[in-house]
Amino acid sequence: ARSTDTFNYATYHTLEEIYGFMDILVAEHPQLVSKLQIGNSYEGRPIYVLKFSTGGNSRPAIWIDTGIHSREWVTQASGVWFAKKITQDYGQDSTLTAILDSMDIFLEIVTNPDGFAFTHNKNRMWRKTRSLTEGSSCVGADPNRNWDAGFGMPGASSNPCTETYRGKFANSEAEVKSIVDFVKNHGNIKAFISIHSYSQLLLYPYGYKAEVAPDQAELDQVAKSAVTALSSLYGTKFRYGSIIKTIYQASGNTIDWSYSQGIKYSFTFELRDTGRYGFLLPASQIVPTARETWLALCAIMQHTLNHPY
Amino acid sequence: KEDFTGHQVLRISATDEAQVQKVKELEDLEHLKLDFWRGPAQPGSPIDVRVPSPSTQAVKIFLEAHGIGYTTMIEDVQALLDEEQEQMFAFRTR
């Protein structure tokens, strides 16, 4: 595409096209958007994060990532749409303008680039990273079981051939370690939102233990208002609650780690499939999915802005 | 490139804990090469599993033998993937 206005948000794109989109967006909005490389994937691909900032230094910030499970294509596609939406709405929409006047937004669109490239070239159903495990012919670890939060507990597998293999040790996956290092170095992230598909859920800690999170009441309230905002557009029904209560025990997961870092507003989305397509959501549903999800993201970001801690 | 012709995605409805456990038994049978898109969790929440064609009959017999309800959510995964590729290719040529 020659500009982000001619970019087609209603189709799925390759890694190269998404990375190309990022460069065009930065070139079009150099005052608002910058591209950071936070590391390299196992196979050596650069891992990029878009930073949306209107100034200041190490401001309180919001982290959003999509595509950590590579086959969940609607999430990376929604991430592209979010990036464009932020540049369109800053200065136009009062909510987003207020957020960006006080906070930064970090958006990692392709959180698992090796896996994503593999879904385009070899196996559309690939979920994990592409790291090799010594002593096993099976490849990859589940990047949503590799975080240092309940790592090794029930709710993940130690078998490298399973889809929920936790990896050799916490942060063994380069794709996870690069986020851990970035978040720790930044030190002022106030909300952490990791976006998956599918099953129409909005989840908060904990996943690795049944204990109720100290901030559970507030997180539940925020989740309720977010899913209400989401369903106001097309009526898409989301359930919400803690990971372990709403689906199952999941150890070493992303937002249990971010919550353990003191990032109170830690949420995981499981976007739509509307009960029919699972991971193979038709491209015609990308924009509607992104639009409804954006309303929920704004509800969470606005709450974060209005409840500094 | 992996071909998913004939692979089906079944949406299983386990109505009680015993049925969820039964489905979990399926999960452990590695030779069936099942890919759980939504794993067995709690009674009442849908369980979606991609079943390679060689395993389809065995899985359906197992579910029916244990009175576990299911529907076929996707008849042929490869057909949907072909559509997805065509749509991407059409955009690119345009």
XYZ file of C-alpha atoms in Angstrom:
403
model
C 0.000 0.000 0.000
C 1.238 3.551 -0.657
C -0.416 4.923 2.472
C -2.282 3.670 5.503
C -5.404 5.125 3.908
C -5.124 2.744 0.974
C -4.082 -0.217 3.135
C -6.787 -2.899 3.126
C -7.830 -3.611 6.729
C -10.457 -6.127 5.595
C -8.024 -8.797 4.470
C -5.343 -10.848 6.176
C -1.741 -9.832 5.570
C 1.694 -11.421 5.672
C 4.403 -10.497 8.171
C 6.177 -8.388 5.543
C 2.979 -6.471 4.729
C 2.309 -5.765 8.415
C 5.890 -4.632 9.028
C 5.603 -2.472 5.915
C 2.372 -0.973 7.275
C 4.164 -0.029 10.502
C 6.856 1.882 8.599
C 4.265 3.789 6.559
C 2.286 4.684 9.710
C 5.427 5.997 11.432
C 6.351 8.014 8.343
C 2.859 9.532 8.211
C 2.773 10.450 11.919
C 6.355 11.030 13.100
C 5.171 13.263 15.955
C 2.895 10.582 17.391
C 4.183 7.146 16.375
C 7.594 5.518 16.619
C 8.713 1.960 16.037
C 10.869 0.268 18.657
C 12.682 -3.033 18.215
C 12.493 -4.850 21.550
C 14.392 -7.950 20.493
C 14.676 -10.748 17.959
C 12.645 -13.903 17.647
C 14.225 -17.357 17.944
C 14.726 -17.459 14.164
C 16.170 -13.951 14.177
C 13.212 -11.879 13.014
C 12.989 -8.377 14.534
C 10.268 -7.915 17.142
C 8.666 -4.482 16.808
C 6.478 -2.430 19.132
C 4.680 0.725 18.034
C 4.879 3.531 20.583
C 2.160 6.187 20.554
C 3.260 9.197 22.575
C 2.544 12.926 22.676
C 5.608 13.760 24.728
C 6.916 13.502 28.264
C 9.401 10.999 29.543
C 8.557 7.479 30.700
C 4.940 8.443 31.179
C 2.458 5.968 32.658
C 1.685 3.613 29.784
C -0.675 1.000 28.431
C 0.630 -2.203 26.800
C -1.414 -4.052 24.176
C -0.196 -7.137 22.356
C -1.796 -9.274 19.640
C -0.751 -12.460 17.883
C 1.126 -14.214 20.662
C -0.569 -17.386 19.368
C 0.271 -17.145 15.711
C -2.803 -18.863 14.217
C -5.159 -16.370 15.817
C -5.026 -14.197 12.702
C -7.916 -11.935 13.601
C -5.834 -10.572 16.490
C -2.847 -9.359 14.436
C -5.318 -7.966 11.879
C -7.170 -6.148 14.673
C -3.845 -4.818 15.966
C -3.188 -3.218 12.579
C -6.625 -1.626 12.681
C -6.053 -0.350 16.265
C -2.795 1.303 15.178
C -4.529 3.210 12.400
C -7.476 4.063 14.675
C -5.219 5.645 17.283
C -3.674 7.975 14.684
C -7.132 8.838 13.313
C -8.732 9.521 16.696
C -6.000 11.477 18.447
C -7.180 15.090 18.413
C -10.637 14.015 17.230
C -12.000 11.703 19.915
C -12.002 13.255 23.390
C -11.491 9.972 25.248
C -8.465 8.867 23.270
C -7.044 12.386 23.197
C -7.252 12.604 26.999
C -5.557 9.212 27.307
C -2.694 10.124 24.973
C -2.259 13.557 26.507
C -1.265 11.848 29.763
C -0.191 8.308 28.882
C 1.704 6.399 26.201
C 0.365 3.360 24.368
C 2.645 0.484 23.326
C 1.191 -1.868 20.719
C 2.959 -5.082 19.711
C 1.047 -6.372 16.680
C 3.055 -9.506 15.784
C 4.164 -10.910 19.119
C 5.184 -14.270 17.643
C 6.707 -13.464 14.229
C 8.283 -16.906 13.644
C 4.995 -18.665 14.302
C 3.106 -16.137 12.193
C 5.444 -16.593 9.211
C 5.035 -20.358 9.636
C 1.241 -20.091 9.475
C 1.596 -18.367 6.097
C 4.239 -20.631 4.638
C 3.784 -24.078 6.130
C 1.006 -24.684 8.622
C -1.934 -22.337 9.123
C -2.784 -24.057 12.392
C 0.548 -23.303 14.098
C 0.132 -21.781 17.575
C 3.487 -21.863 19.359
C 6.936 -20.345 18.865
C 9.404 -22.127 16.545
C 12.189 -22.770 19.018
C 13.919 -26.170 18.981
C 13.904 -28.291 22.098
C 17.016 -30.376 22.716
C 16.186 -34.065 22.777
C 12.824 -33.645 21.070
C 11.768 -33.693 17.447
C 8.854 -31.433 18.332
C 9.134 -27.691 17.815
C 8.014 -24.680 19.776
C 6.679 -23.709 23.164
C 3.382 -22.096 24.056
C 4.305 -18.433 24.623
C 1.289 -18.096 26.902
C 2.609 -20.705 29.335
C 6.246 -19.521 29.432
C 5.965 -16.576 31.817
C 7.372 -16.518 35.334
C 4.054 -16.767 37.143
C 3.167 -20.179 38.469
C 5.596 -21.572 35.899
C 5.799 -25.358 36.162
C 2.502 -25.702 38.010
C -0.475 -27.634 36.633
C -2.119 -25.858 33.716
C 0.641 -26.367 31.158
C 2.486 -29.348 29.726
C 6.099 -30.492 30.064
C 5.759 -32.479 26.823
C 7.373 -30.537 23.929
C 4.941 -32.201 21.499
C 1.838 -30.643 23.031
C 0.233 -27.312 22.188
C 0.593 -26.082 25.768
C 4.259 -27.003 26.266
C 5.580 -24.501 28.811
C 9.155 -24.406 27.524
C 12.405 -25.459 29.227
C 12.262 -22.662 31.838
C 10.424 -19.404 32.464
C 11.194 -16.799 29.761
C 13.015 -19.438 27.696
C 11.237 -18.073 24.616
C 12.916 -14.996 23.113
C 9.509 -13.591 22.228
C 8.507 -13.645 25.900
C 11.849 -12.506 27.304
C 11.889 -9.432 25.067
C 8.571 -8.247 26.532
C 9.669 -9.053 30.086
C 12.832 -6.987 29.645
C 10.974 -4.128 27.983
C 8.264 -3.929 30.667
C 10.803 -4.144 33.508
C 13.023 -1.479 31.949
C 10.077 0.813 31.336
C 8.825 0.419 34.889
C 5.676 2.520 34.481
C 3.212 0.314 32.622
C -0.226 0.658 34.232
C -2.345 -1.630 32.073
C -1.363 -4.803 30.214
C -3.781 -6.252 27.645
C -2.962 -9.417 25.740
C -5.312 -10.257 22.877
C -6.103 -13.802 21.738
C -8.894 -15.481 19.833
C -11.283 -17.132 20.130
C -14.229 -17.725 22.462
C -15.463 -14.264 23.337
C -14.065 -13.857 26.815
C -12.494 -11.046 28.813
C -10.259 -12.530 31.480
C -8.229 -11.273 34.416
C -5.874 -12.972 36.936
C -5.398 -15.514 38.212
C -5.021 -18.462 35.899
C -2.493 -20.559 37.794
C -4.206 -20.570 41.159
C -7.756 -20.455 42.492
C -6.940 -17.675 44.973
C -8.904 -14.494 44.285
C -6.745 -11.598 43.051
C -6.507 -8.706 45.571
C -8.058 -6.344 42.990
C -10.674 -8.832 41.801
C -13.697 -6.639 42.582
C -12.342 -3.706 40.591
C -11.112 -5.902 37.731
C -14.522 -7.534 37.532
C -16.179 -4.125 37.395
C -13.847 -2.911 34.659
C -14.374 -6.130 32.691
C -18.120 -5.758 32.982
C -18.080 -2.221 31.626
C -15.672 -3.247 28.864
C -17.785 -6.156 27.617
C -20.887 -3.974 27.836
C -19.179 -1.417 25.597
C -18.050 -4.174 23.230
C -21.467 -5.729 22.803
C -23.128 -2.328 22.300
C -21.931 -2.302 18.689
C -23.092 -5.626 17.242
C -24.462 -7.476 20.252
C -21.464 -9.858 20.412
C -21.763 -11.609 23.741
C -18.638 -11.882 25.897
C -18.300 -13.593 29.264
C -15.812 -12.292 31.789
C -14.059 -13.417 34.946
C -10.786 -14.828 36.221
C -8.971 -17.225 33.912
C -9.163 -20.199 36.241
C -12.846 -19.766 36.975
C -13.984 -18.882 33.497
C -12.071 -21.464 31.490
C -9.420 -23.614 33.181
C -6.147 -23.579 35.040
C -3.384 -22.031 32.927
C 0.039 -21.657 34.522
C 2.835 -19.397 33.277
C 0.375 -17.153 31.455
C 1.024 -13.604 30.359
C -1.268 -11.561 32.558
C -0.546 -13.477 35.747
C 3.023 -12.304 35.186
C 2.104 -8.706 34.390
C -0.157 -8.635 37.453
C 2.714 -9.990 39.561
C 4.760 -6.998 38.333
C 2.221 -4.683 39.963
C 0.367 -3.908 36.724
C -3.113 -3.917 38.210
C -5.159 -3.612 35.018
C -4.077 -6.904 33.431
C -6.530 -8.441 30.983
C -6.659 -11.095 28.286
C -9.200 -10.949 25.472
C -10.435 -13.959 23.542
C -12.043 -12.362 20.468
C -14.955 -13.568 18.441
C -15.708 -16.488 16.304
C -19.514 -16.029 16.535
C -19.739 -19.780 17.039
C -18.895 -20.837 13.520
C -15.306 -20.396 12.355
C -12.912 -20.663 15.265
C -9.441 -19.563 14.127
C -10.622 -19.378 10.506
C -12.710 -16.255 10.949
C -13.435 -14.872 7.450
C -11.600 -11.644 6.607
C -14.977 -9.923 6.255
C -15.236 -10.089 10.054
C -11.865 -8.446 10.760
C -13.113 -4.853 10.841
C -16.300 -5.565 12.822
C -14.209 -7.547 15.314
C -11.652 -4.755 15.624
C -14.366 -2.105 16.006
C -16.173 -3.869 18.825
C -12.929 -4.741 20.587
C -11.745 -1.138 20.343
C -14.732 -0.002 22.423
C -13.720 -2.413 25.178
C -10.075 -1.326 24.978
C -11.105 2.309 25.335
C -13.166 1.449 28.412
C -10.141 -0.198 30.037
C -7.745 2.589 29.005
C -10.117 5.277 30.248
C -10.478 3.523 33.600
C -6.695 3.298 33.824
C -6.371 7.015 33.088
C -8.999 7.928 35.684
C -7.627 5.666 38.400
C -3.909 6.414 38.674
C -1.968 4.231 41.132
C 2.558 -26.625 3.090
C 0.339 -28.630 5.469
C -2.873 -29.811 3.786
C -6.048 -29.999 5.892
C -8.331 -31.611 3.333
C -10.974 -33.678 5.081
C -10.102 -32.312 8.500
C -13.247 -31.481 10.434
C -13.794 -29.311 13.487
C -16.254 -30.808 15.923
C -18.001 -28.735 18.577
C -18.484 -31.057 21.542
C -20.965 -30.319 24.314
C -19.991 -32.058 27.529
C -22.922 -31.772 29.877
C -21.254 -32.914 33.085
C -17.837 -33.361 34.667
C -17.723 -37.061 33.773
C -18.153 -36.217 30.112
C -15.470 -33.506 30.322
C -13.109 -36.119 31.755
C -13.999 -38.504 28.934
C -13.086 -35.857 26.382
C -9.839 -35.272 28.246
C -9.064 -38.964 27.670
C -9.308 -38.238 23.954
C -6.849 -35.386 24.406
C -4.244 -37.867 25.663
C -4.498 -40.191 22.650
C -1.603 -38.674 20.689
C -1.983 -41.055 17.727
C -5.310 -39.393 16.854
C -3.393 -36.103 16.300
C -6.284 -34.069 17.633
C -5.891 -30.297 17.791
C -8.056 -28.823 20.517
C -9.014 -25.304 19.484
C -10.972 -24.905 22.715
C -9.876 -27.413 25.316
C -12.106 -29.372 27.662
C -12.821 -27.000 30.524
C -16.119 -26.952 32.344
C -19.431 -28.652 31.680
C -21.488 -26.489 29.338
C -18.625 -24.628 27.673
C -18.077 -25.703 24.082
C -15.078 -27.919 23.266
C -13.809 -27.455 19.706
C -11.411 -29.979 18.227
C -9.885 -30.287 14.778
C -9.923 -33.953 13.758
C -7.729 -35.228 10.926
C -9.750 -37.356 8.501
C -8.168 -40.698 9.501
C -9.360 -40.110 13.079
C -12.825 -38.770 12.372
C -14.702 -42.043 12.551
C -12.940 -43.229 15.702
C -13.645 -39.950 17.473
C -17.303 -39.875 16.496
C -17.795 -43.496 17.584
C -16.108 -42.703 20.903
C -18.343 -39.681 21.528
C -21.514 -41.477 20.526
C -20.591 -44.505 22.625
C -20.365 -42.248 25.677
C -23.482 -40.261 24.814
C -21.491 -37.065 24.351
C -23.179 -34.610 22.002
C -21.323 -32.922 19.146
C -21.930 -30.997 15.948
C -19.674 -30.484 12.977
C -18.617 -26.827 13.119
C -16.362 -26.991 10.044
C -16.937 -29.725 7.436
C -13.583 -29.307 5.692
C -10.866 -27.068 7.117
C -8.958 -26.929 3.845
C -11.983 -25.517 2.024
C -12.061 -22.547 4.413
C -8.290 -22.117 4.107
C -8.565 -22.084 0.308
C -11.199 -19.357 0.561
C -8.931 -17.375 2.892
C -5.984 -17.687 0.481
C -8.116 -16.735 -2.525
C -9.362 -13.657 -0.704
C -5.814 -12.591 0.197
C -4.581 -13.289 -3.343
C -7.485 -11.422 -4.936
C -6.695 -8.384 -2.837
C -3.020 -8.536 -3.733
C -3.624 -8.807 -7.497
C -6.083 -5.888 -7.248
